[in-house]
């Protein structure tokens, strides 16, 4: 099962804190998310899990289909 997103934008108090044009992790692949504190690593994972309410414009995909 693949997971991914398209058009992921997370804003906080009117400021964009995370923007991902597209991302796909295929079945069997491993993805490492690296960056300094405050770069948006946890925000990305929360948005993919639909736990980030500020990600209103995100389209999260499972096996290429919107969730």
PDB file of N, CA and C in Angstrom, residues 1-4 24-27 61-64:
ATOM      1  N   UNK A   1       0.845  -1.171   0.000  1.00  0.00           N
ATOM      2  CA  UNK A   1       0.000   0.000   0.000  1.00  0.00           C
ATOM      3  C   UNK A   1       0.893   1.237   0.000  1.00  0.00           C
ATOM      4  N   UNK A   2       0.688   2.148  -0.916  1.00  0.00           N
ATOM      5  CA  UNK A   2       1.460   3.388  -0.962  1.00  0.00           C
ATOM      6  C   UNK A   2       0.707   4.488  -0.215  1.00  0.00           C
ATOM      7  N   UNK A   3       1.455   5.457   0.263  1.00  0.00           N
ATOM      8  CA  UNK A   3       0.868   6.632   0.915  1.00  0.00           C
ATOM      9  C   UNK A   3       1.533   7.850   0.319  1.00  0.00           C
ATOM     10  N   UNK A   4       0.786   8.919   0.219  1.00  0.00           N
ATOM     11  CA  UNK A   4       1.344  10.139  -0.334  1.00  0.00           C
ATOM     12  C   UNK A   4       0.414  11.307  -0.142  1.00  0.00           C
ATOM     13  N   UNK A  24       5.116  10.669  -2.579  1.00  0.00           N
ATOM     14  CA  UNK A  24       4.584   9.312  -2.624  1.00  0.00           C
ATOM     15  C   UNK A  24       5.643   8.354  -2.117  1.00  0.00           C
ATOM     16  N   UNK A  25       5.226   7.495  -1.208  1.00  0.00           N
ATOM     17  CA  UNK A  25       6.088   6.444  -0.673  1.00  0.00           C
ATOM     18  C   UNK A  25       5.419   5.125  -1.044  1.00  0.00           C
ATOM     19  N   UNK A  26       6.041   4.375  -1.934  1.00  0.00           N
ATOM     20  CA  UNK A  26       5.473   3.127  -2.428  1.00  0.00           C
ATOM     21  C   UNK A  26       5.591   2.022  -1.377  1.00  0.00           C
ATOM     22  N   UNK A  27       4.785   1.015  -1.571  1.00  0.00           N
ATOM     23  CA  UNK A  27       4.823  -0.160  -0.704  1.00  0.00           C
ATOM     24  C   UNK A  27       6.230  -0.746  -0.694  1.00  0.00           C
ATOM     25  N   UNK A  61      -3.281  10.613  -0.025  1.00  0.00           N
ATOM     26  CA  UNK A  61      -3.580   9.507  -0.924  1.00  0.00           C
ATOM     27  C   UNK A  61      -3.121   8.188  -0.330  1.00  0.00           C
ATOM     28  N   UNK A  62      -3.962   7.163  -0.461  1.00  0.00           N
ATOM     29  CA  UNK A  62      -3.595   5.792  -0.159  1.00  0.00           C
ATOM     30  C   UNK A  62      -3.770   5.006  -1.434  1.00  0.00           C
ATOM     31  N   UNK A  63      -2.720   4.362  -1.881  1.00  0.00           N
ATOM     32  CA  UNK A  63      -2.708   3.630  -3.157  1.00  0.00           C
ATOM     33  C   UNK A  63      -3.198   4.518  -4.306  1.00  0.00           C
ATOM     34  N   UNK A  64      -2.818   5.801  -4.255  1.00  0.00           N
ATOM     35  CA  UNK A  64      -3.159   6.730  -5.323  1.00  0.00           C
ATOM     36  C   UNK A  64      -4.559   7.302  -5.276  1.00  0.00           C
TER      37      UNK A  64
END
